[in-house]
PDB file of C-alpha atoms in Angstrom:
ATOM      1  CA  ASP A1387      46.708  49.803 -39.894  1.00 57.00           C
ATOM      2  CA  GLY A1388      47.183  45.949 -40.780  1.00 66.00           C
ATOM      3  CA  GLY A1389      51.109  44.486 -40.649  1.00 92.00           C
ATOM      4  CA  ILE A1390      53.468  43.062 -38.045  1.00 94.00           C
ATOM      5  CA  THR A1391      55.229  44.957 -35.901  1.00 95.00           C
ATOM      6  CA  GLN A1392      59.149  44.631 -34.673  1.00 96.00           C
ATOM      7  CA  SER A1393      61.192  46.316 -31.878  1.00 95.00           C
ATOM      8  CA  PRO A1394      63.341  47.340 -30.949  1.00 95.00           C
ATOM      9  CA  LYS A1395      64.817  49.156 -34.592  1.00 93.00           C
ATOM     10  CA  TYR A1396      68.325  47.501 -33.645  1.00 94.00           C
ATOM     11  CA  LEU A1397      69.330  45.775 -29.821  1.00 93.00           C
ATOM     12  CA  PHE A1398      72.888  45.234 -28.022  1.00 91.00           C
ATOM     13  CA  ARG A1399      73.620  41.906 -26.223  1.00 88.00           C
ATOM     14  CA  LYS A1400      76.605  41.728 -24.026  1.00 87.00           C
ATOM     15  CA  GLU A1401      78.139  38.439 -23.227  1.00 83.00           C
ATOM     16  CA  GLY A1402      76.326  35.936 -21.200  1.00 85.00           C
ATOM     17  CA  GLN A1403      72.988  38.156 -21.337  1.00 90.00           C
ATOM     18  CA  ASN A1404      69.362  37.051 -22.582  1.00 94.00           C
ATOM     19  CA  VAL A1405      67.132  39.492 -25.378  1.00 95.00           C
ATOM     20  CA  THR A1406      64.330  39.165 -26.216  1.00 96.00           C
ATOM     21  CA  LEU A1407      63.385  39.981 -29.282  1.00 97.00           C
ATOM     22  CA  SER A1408      59.382  41.407 -29.533  1.00 97.00           C
ATOM     23  CA  CYS A1409      56.672  40.545 -32.288  1.00 98.00           C
ATOM     24  CA  GLU A1410      53.655  41.933 -32.814  1.00 97.00           C
ATOM     25  CA  GLN A1411      51.176  41.657 -35.618  1.00 97.00           C
ATOM     26  CA  ASN A1412      47.388  42.493 -36.135  1.00 95.00           C
ATOM     27  CA  LEU A1413      46.342  40.619 -38.718  1.00 93.00           C
ATOM     28  CA  ASN A1414      44.367  38.055 -36.939  1.00 93.00           C
ATOM     29  CA  HIS A1415      47.561  35.578 -38.517  1.00 92.00           C
ATOM     30  CA  ASP A1416      47.797  31.858 -36.955  1.00 92.00           C
ATOM     31  CA  ALA A1417      51.291  31.377 -37.758  1.00 92.00           C
ATOM     32  CA  MET A1418      53.867  33.379 -36.820  1.00 94.00           C
ATOM     33  CA  TYR A1419      57.805  32.648 -37.408  1.00 95.00           C
ATOM     34  CA  TRP A1420      61.045  34.092 -37.527  1.00 97.00           C
ATOM     35  CA  TYR A1421      64.525  34.162 -38.611  1.00 96.00           C
ATOM     36  CA  ARG A1422      67.856  34.935 -38.642  1.00 96.00           C
ATOM     37  CA  GLN A1423      69.449  36.343 -42.456  1.00 94.00           C
ATOM     38  CA  ASP A1424      73.056  36.696 -42.271  1.00 92.00           C
ATOM     39  CA  PRO A1425      75.634  37.704 -45.156  1.00 82.00           C
ATOM     40  CA  GLY A1426      75.030  35.811 -47.621  1.00 74.00           C
ATOM     41  CA  GLN A1427      73.414  32.796 -46.109  1.00 77.00           C
ATOM     42  CA  GLY A1428      69.751  34.052 -46.963  1.00 85.00           C
ATOM     43  CA  LEU A1429      66.944  33.283 -44.329  1.00 92.00           C
ATOM     44  CA  ARG A1430      67.724  29.991 -41.674  1.00 94.00           C
ATOM     45  CA  LEU A1431      64.370  29.516 -39.963  1.00 94.00           C
ATOM     46  CA  ILE A1432      64.338  29.994 -35.995  1.00 96.00           C
ATOM     47  CA  TYR A1433      61.101  28.628 -34.198  1.00 96.00           C
ATOM     48  CA  TYR A1434      57.807  28.587 -35.666  1.00 94.00           C
ATOM     49  CA  SER A1435      53.923  28.708 -34.663  1.00 94.00           C
ATOM     50  CA  GLN A1436      50.617  27.796 -36.194  1.00 90.00           C
ATOM     51  CA  ILE A1437      48.380  27.805 -32.453  1.00 91.00           C
ATOM     52  CA  VAL A1438      48.244  29.790 -29.833  1.00 94.00           C
ATOM     53  CA  ASN A1439      50.366  27.449 -27.319  1.00 95.00           C
ATOM     54  CA  ASP A1440      51.794  25.589 -29.365  1.00 94.00           C
ATOM     55  CA  PHE A1441      55.590  25.798 -31.505  1.00 95.00           C
ATOM     56  CA  GLN A1442      58.263  23.691 -33.699  1.00 94.00           C
ATOM     57  CA  LYS A1443      61.674  24.217 -33.370  1.00 95.00           C
ATOM     58  CA  GLY A1444      62.787  25.298 -36.977  1.00 93.00           C
ATOM     59  CA  ASP A1445      66.317  24.210 -38.628  1.00 91.00           C
ATOM     60  CA  ILE A1446      68.661  26.753 -36.147  1.00 95.00           C
ATOM     61  CA  ALA A1447      66.529  26.299 -32.540  1.00 96.00           C
ATOM     62  CA  GLU A1448      69.680  26.108 -29.920  1.00 96.00           C
ATOM     63  CA  GLY A1449      70.795  28.903 -28.028  1.00 96.00           C
ATOM     64  CA  TYR A1450      66.800  30.835 -28.321  1.00 97.00           C
ATOM     65  CA  SER A1451      63.575  30.664 -27.375  1.00 97.00           C
ATOM     66  CA  VAL A1452      60.029  31.111 -28.048  1.00 98.00           C
ATOM     67  CA  SER A1453      56.276  31.403 -26.941  1.00 97.00           C
ATOM     68  CA  ARG A1454      52.953  32.186 -27.514  1.00 97.00           C
ATOM     69  CA  GLU A1455      50.814  33.250 -24.583  1.00 97.00           C
ATOM     70  CA  LYS A1456      48.198  35.346 -27.152  1.00 96.00           C
ATOM     71  CA  LYS A1457      47.580  34.866 -31.503  1.00 96.00           C
ATOM     72  CA  GLU A1458      49.561  38.686 -31.866  1.00 97.00           C
ATOM     73  CA  SER A1459      51.862  37.737 -30.300  1.00 98.00           C
ATOM     74  CA  PHE A1460      55.230  35.979 -30.911  1.00 98.00           C
ATOM     75  CA  PRO A1461      58.520  37.260 -28.799  1.00 98.00           C
ATOM     76  CA  LEU A1462      62.153  35.043 -29.765  1.00 98.00           C
ATOM     77  CA  THR A1463      65.199  35.172 -27.143  1.00 97.00           C
ATOM     78  CA  VAL A1464      68.646  35.226 -27.088  1.00 96.00           C
ATOM     79  CA  THR A1465      69.862  33.508 -24.909  1.00 94.00           C
ATOM     80  CA  SER A1466      73.708  34.036 -23.652  1.00 89.00           C
ATOM     81  CA  ALA A1467      74.005  29.578 -25.335  1.00 88.00           C
ATOM     82  CA  GLN A1468      73.706  31.562 -28.435  1.00 89.00           C
ATOM     83  CA  LYS A1469      77.466  32.075 -29.485  1.00 86.00           C
ATOM     84  CA  ASN A1470      77.241  34.317 -32.418  1.00 90.00           C
ATOM     85  CA  PRO A1471      74.131  36.165 -32.310  1.00 92.00           C
ATOM     86  CA  THR A1472      74.950  38.691 -34.088  1.00 94.00           C
ATOM     87  CA  ALA A1473      72.625  39.484 -36.464  1.00 95.00           C
ATOM     88  CA  PHE A1474      69.750  40.504 -39.158  1.00 95.00           C
ATOM     89  CA  TYR A1475      66.334  38.950 -36.740  1.00 97.00           C
ATOM     90  CA  LEU A1476      62.647  38.654 -38.775  1.00 96.00           C
ATOM     91  CA  CYS A1477      59.311  38.172 -37.658  1.00 97.00           C
ATOM     92  CA  ALA A1478      56.342  36.501 -40.509  1.00 95.00           C
ATOM     93  CA  SER A1479      53.125  35.887 -40.540  1.00 94.00           C
ATOM     94  CA  SER A1480      50.543  33.853 -42.261  1.00 90.00           C
ATOM     95  CA  TYR A1481      47.063  32.630 -42.012  1.00 85.00           C
ATOM     96  CA  PHE A1482      47.848  29.127 -41.576  1.00 75.00           C
ATOM     97  CA  GLY A1483      46.473  26.026 -44.567  1.00 67.00           C
ATOM     98  CA  GLY A1484      45.226  27.995 -47.660  1.00 59.00           C
ATOM     99  CA  GLU A1485      47.530  29.137 -50.227  1.00 65.00           C
ATOM    100  CA  GLU A1486      48.508  32.366 -48.382  1.00 72.00           C
ATOM    101  CA  THR A1487      52.281  33.860 -48.181  1.00 83.00           C
ATOM    102  CA  GLN A1488      53.966  34.916 -45.326  1.00 88.00           C
ATOM    103  CA  TYR A1489      54.697  38.665 -44.429  1.00 91.00           C
ATOM    104  CA  PHE A1490      58.000  39.898 -42.968  1.00 93.00           C
ATOM    105  CA  GLY A1491      58.041  42.737 -40.381  1.00 95.00           C
ATOM    106  CA  PRO A1492      61.313  44.778 -40.296  1.00 94.00           C
ATOM    107  CA  GLY A1493      63.156  43.426 -38.682  1.00 95.00           C
ATOM    108  CA  THR A1494      65.822  43.945 -35.858  1.00 96.00           C
ATOM    109  CA  ARG A1495      68.944  44.136 -36.128  1.00 95.00           C
ATOM    110  CA  LEU A1496      71.106  42.717 -32.637  1.00 94.00           C
ATOM    111  CA  LEU A1497      74.737  43.357 -32.273  1.00 92.00           C
ATOM    112  CA  VAL A1498      77.129  41.836 -29.261  1.00 86.00           C
ATOM    113  CA  LEU A1499      78.653  43.976 -27.601  1.00 80.00           C
TER     114      LEU A1499
ATOM    115  CA  GLU B 162      66.948  18.239 -46.655  1.00 80.00           C
ATOM    116  CA  ASP B 163      65.093  20.808 -48.414  1.00 86.00           C
ATOM    117  CA  LYS B 164      67.453  22.796 -50.461  1.00 92.00           C
ATOM    118  CA  VAL B 165      67.132  25.993 -52.934  1.00 95.00           C
ATOM    119  CA  VAL B 166      69.843  27.207 -54.407  1.00 96.00           C
ATOM    120  CA  GLN B 167      69.028  30.895 -56.161  1.00 97.00           C
ATOM    121  CA  SER B 168      72.173  31.679 -58.614  1.00 97.00           C
ATOM    122  CA  PRO B 169      73.732  34.064 -59.496  1.00 97.00           C
ATOM    123  CA  LEU B 170      74.696  35.585 -55.946  1.00 95.00           C
ATOM    124  CA  SER B 171      74.795  38.843 -57.416  1.00 96.00           C
ATOM    125  CA  LEU B 172      73.990  41.339 -60.565  1.00 97.00           C
ATOM    126  CA  VAL B 173      75.890  44.354 -61.497  1.00 98.00           C
ATOM    127  CA  VAL B 174      73.833  45.400 -64.683  1.00 98.00           C
ATOM    128  CA  HIS B 175      73.090  48.482 -66.201  1.00 98.00           C
ATOM    129  CA  GLU B 176      69.206  50.566 -66.200  1.00 98.00           C
ATOM    130  CA  GLY B 177      67.191  49.194 -69.109  1.00 98.00           C
ATOM    131  CA  ASP B 178      68.926  46.148 -69.697  1.00 98.00           C
ATOM    132  CA  THR B 179      66.281  42.693 -69.372  1.00 98.00           C
ATOM    133  CA  VAL B 180      67.763  39.791 -67.038  1.00 98.00           C
ATOM    134  CA  THR B 181      67.144  36.362 -65.299  1.00 98.00           C
ATOM    135  CA  LEU B 182      67.165  35.355 -62.170  1.00 98.00           C
ATOM    136  CA  ASN B 183      66.930  31.397 -60.854  1.00 98.00           C
ATOM    137  CA  CYS B 184      66.237  28.813 -58.518  1.00 98.00           C
ATOM    138  CA  SER B 185      66.245  25.589 -58.263  1.00 98.00           C
ATOM    139  CA  TYR B 186      64.738  23.733 -55.633  1.00 96.00           C
ATOM    140  CA  GLU B 187      64.555  19.826 -53.933  1.00 94.00           C
ATOM    141  CA  VAL B 188      61.567  19.380 -51.942  1.00 88.00           C
ATOM    142  CA  THR B 189      60.031  16.587 -50.235  1.00 86.00           C
ATOM    143  CA  ASN B 190      56.575  17.280 -50.960  1.00 87.00           C
ATOM    144  CA  PHE B 191      56.308  20.325 -52.687  1.00 90.00           C
ATOM    145  CA  ARG B 192      53.352  22.340 -52.600  1.00 90.00           C
ATOM    146  CA  SER B 193      54.485  26.281 -53.008  1.00 92.00           C
ATOM    147  CA  LEU B 194      57.688  28.555 -54.916  1.00 95.00           C
ATOM    148  CA  LEU B 195      57.740  32.463 -53.945  1.00 95.00           C
ATOM    149  CA  TRP B 196      59.995  35.322 -55.107  1.00 97.00           C
ATOM    150  CA  TYR B 197      60.198  38.184 -52.630  1.00 96.00           C
ATOM    151  CA  LYS B 198      62.079  41.923 -52.816  1.00 96.00           C
ATOM    152  CA  GLN B 199      63.892  42.730 -50.120  1.00 94.00           C
ATOM    153  CA  GLU B 200      65.265  46.098 -50.075  1.00 91.00           C
ATOM    154  CA  LYS B 201      66.145  47.092 -47.292  1.00 80.00           C
ATOM    155  CA  LYS B 202      65.050  45.146 -43.970  1.00 82.00           C
ATOM    156  CA  ALA B 203      61.329  43.058 -44.893  1.00 88.00           C
ATOM    157  CA  PRO B 204      61.281  40.963 -47.918  1.00 92.00           C
ATOM    158  CA  THR B 205      58.061  41.641 -49.621  1.00 93.00           C
ATOM    159  CA  PHE B 206      56.874  39.649 -51.305  1.00 93.00           C
ATOM    160  CA  LEU B 207      56.098  39.139 -55.734  1.00 96.00           C
ATOM    161  CA  PHE B 208      54.712  36.083 -56.651  1.00 94.00           C
ATOM    162  CA  MET B 209      53.708  32.062 -56.234  1.00 94.00           C
ATOM    163  CA  LEU B 210      54.229  29.689 -57.938  1.00 95.00           C
ATOM    164  CA  THR B 211      52.234  26.212 -58.070  1.00 92.00           C
ATOM    165  CA  SER B 212      51.754  24.820 -61.588  1.00 88.00           C
ATOM    166  CA  SER B 213      54.059  24.531 -64.322  1.00 89.00           C
ATOM    167  CA  GLY B 214      54.160  26.671 -67.004  1.00 88.00           C
ATOM    168  CA  ILE B 215      52.434  29.816 -65.552  1.00 89.00           C
ATOM    169  CA  GLU B 216      54.345  32.433 -65.997  1.00 93.00           C
ATOM    170  CA  LYS B 217      53.123  35.108 -63.567  1.00 95.00           C
ATOM    171  CA  LYS B 218      53.474  38.732 -64.640  1.00 96.00           C
ATOM    172  CA  SER B 219      53.277  41.984 -62.689  1.00 95.00           C
ATOM    173  CA  GLY B 220      54.136  44.722 -64.434  1.00 97.00           C
ATOM    174  CA  ARG B 221      58.259  44.337 -65.629  1.00 98.00           C
ATOM    175  CA  LEU B 222      58.618  41.329 -63.189  1.00 98.00           C
ATOM    176  CA  SER B 223      57.807  38.063 -64.821  1.00 98.00           C
ATOM    177  CA  SER B 224      57.881  34.262 -62.987  1.00 98.00           C
ATOM    178  CA  ILE B 225      57.292  31.265 -64.277  1.00 97.00           C
ATOM    179  CA  LEU B 226      57.860  27.596 -62.202  1.00 96.00           C
ATOM    180  CA  ASP B 227      58.878  24.030 -64.429  1.00 95.00           C
ATOM    181  CA  LYS B 228      57.919  21.174 -61.791  1.00 91.00           C
ATOM    182  CA  LYS B 229      59.731  18.617 -63.468  1.00 93.00           C
ATOM    183  CA  GLU B 230      63.440  19.881 -64.098  1.00 93.00           C
ATOM    184  CA  LEU B 231      62.631  21.580 -60.348  1.00 95.00           C
ATOM    185  CA  PHE B 232      63.329  25.708 -61.124  1.00 96.00           C
ATOM    186  CA  SER B 233      61.547  29.227 -61.100  1.00 98.00           C
ATOM    187  CA  ILE B 234      63.421  31.986 -62.602  1.00 98.00           C
ATOM    188  CA  LEU B 235      62.020  35.748 -62.289  1.00 98.00           C
ATOM    189  CA  ASN B 236      62.514  38.021 -65.177  1.00 98.00           C
ATOM    190  CA  ILE B 237      62.999  41.493 -64.527  1.00 98.00           C
ATOM    191  CA  THR B 238      62.798  44.339 -68.331  1.00 98.00           C
ATOM    192  CA  ALA B 239      62.949  47.530 -68.798  1.00 98.00           C
ATOM    193  CA  THR B 240      65.839  47.318 -65.324  1.00 98.00           C
ATOM    194  CA  GLN B 241      65.594  50.875 -63.227  1.00 97.00           C
ATOM    195  CA  THR B 242      67.252  51.515 -60.143  1.00 97.00           C
ATOM    196  CA  GLY B 243      65.079  50.776 -58.056  1.00 96.00           C
ATOM    197  CA  ASP B 244      64.708  47.041 -59.090  1.00 98.00           C
ATOM    198  CA  SER B 245      67.816  46.929 -57.090  1.00 97.00           C
ATOM    199  CA  ALA B 246      67.244  44.946 -54.390  1.00 96.00           C
ATOM    200  CA  ILE B 247      68.421  41.668 -52.810  1.00 95.00           C
ATOM    201  CA  TYR B 248      65.825  38.826 -54.804  1.00 97.00           C
ATOM    202  CA  LEU B 249      64.996  35.287 -52.004  1.00 96.00           C
ATOM    203  CA  CYS B 250      62.966  32.226 -53.622  1.00 97.00           C
ATOM    204  CA  ALA B 251      61.916  30.013 -51.132  1.00 95.00           C
ATOM    205  CA  VAL B 252      59.856  26.558 -51.813  1.00 93.00           C
ATOM    206  CA  ARG B 253      57.025  25.139 -48.943  1.00 89.00           C
ATOM    207  CA  ASN B 254      56.075  22.408 -48.923  1.00 84.00           C
ATOM    208  CA  PHE B 255      52.760  20.203 -47.644  1.00 82.00           C
ATOM    209  CA  GLY B 256      52.297  18.813 -44.177  1.00 73.00           C
ATOM    210  CA  ASN B 257      53.084  22.591 -42.846  1.00 68.00           C
ATOM    211  CA  GLU B 258      53.767  25.982 -43.033  1.00 70.00           C
ATOM    212  CA  LYS B 259      58.041  26.024 -42.773  1.00 80.00           C
ATOM    213  CA  LEU B 260      59.672  27.977 -45.800  1.00 88.00           C
ATOM    214  CA  THR B 261      63.230  27.337 -47.374  1.00 91.00           C
ATOM    215  CA  PHE B 262      64.772  30.645 -48.119  1.00 94.00           C
ATOM    216  CA  GLY B 263      67.883  30.599 -50.743  1.00 95.00           C
ATOM    217  CA  THR B 264      70.573  31.919 -50.255  1.00 93.00           C
ATOM    218  CA  GLY B 265      69.615  35.072 -51.984  1.00 95.00           C
ATOM    219  CA  THR B 266      70.859  36.776 -55.803  1.00 96.00           C
ATOM    220  CA  ARG B 267      72.015  40.591 -54.421  1.00 96.00           C
ATOM    221  CA  LEU B 268      70.653  42.621 -57.363  1.00 97.00           C
ATOM    222  CA  THR B 269      72.936  45.590 -58.131  1.00 97.00           C
ATOM    223  CA  ILE B 270      71.451  48.168 -61.034  1.00 98.00           C
ATOM    224  CA  ILE B 271      73.796  51.629 -62.878  1.00 97.00           C
ATOM    225  CA  PRO B 272      72.323  54.046 -63.918  1.00 94.00           C
TER     226      PRO B 272
END
């Protein structure tokens, strides 16, 4: 089955802890994205990557880090510097260029203990 | 800074009613406008609009773009309880692949 998978579904973070959210796609998409969704605020872009070994900051990158070592994978690390990490995190992917839309994974809900 | 504003923020209607959701935008180098439906988790793609005045239709849903007045509407006729969801509008500009999202409209259909 082609698609985007995110894990885990729920994640709990203790204060001062770094946690990593997984995103994998087998759609052969070039570009991948991480969004954060808070109630009443829509989706806000954290980081995006258009090709392997390259990524750019989005609108709210502070306190987050990413890597893109493989085309299929774009993990997001929420560092201890992110003071308000409780949110719903969505990963998306698309072809680069053309008129292709972005397709979303099922999301990870991060909660702070 | 690119900006997308959706209205209303929430809407409650009875089954069978027709609804119109609004999306206005301010974007440099506009490329396309997209509508998504988010029921529980992953947003699912509805429409992509690039040209003014051309209606896109899928069943009871339709959407149109006005590039002069910088807005789009999403219409849903004969609403059903399964239409209850958050409807997201996003715009993309030339030069990068970023989408800028609005806050969404939460639509609730009462049986």
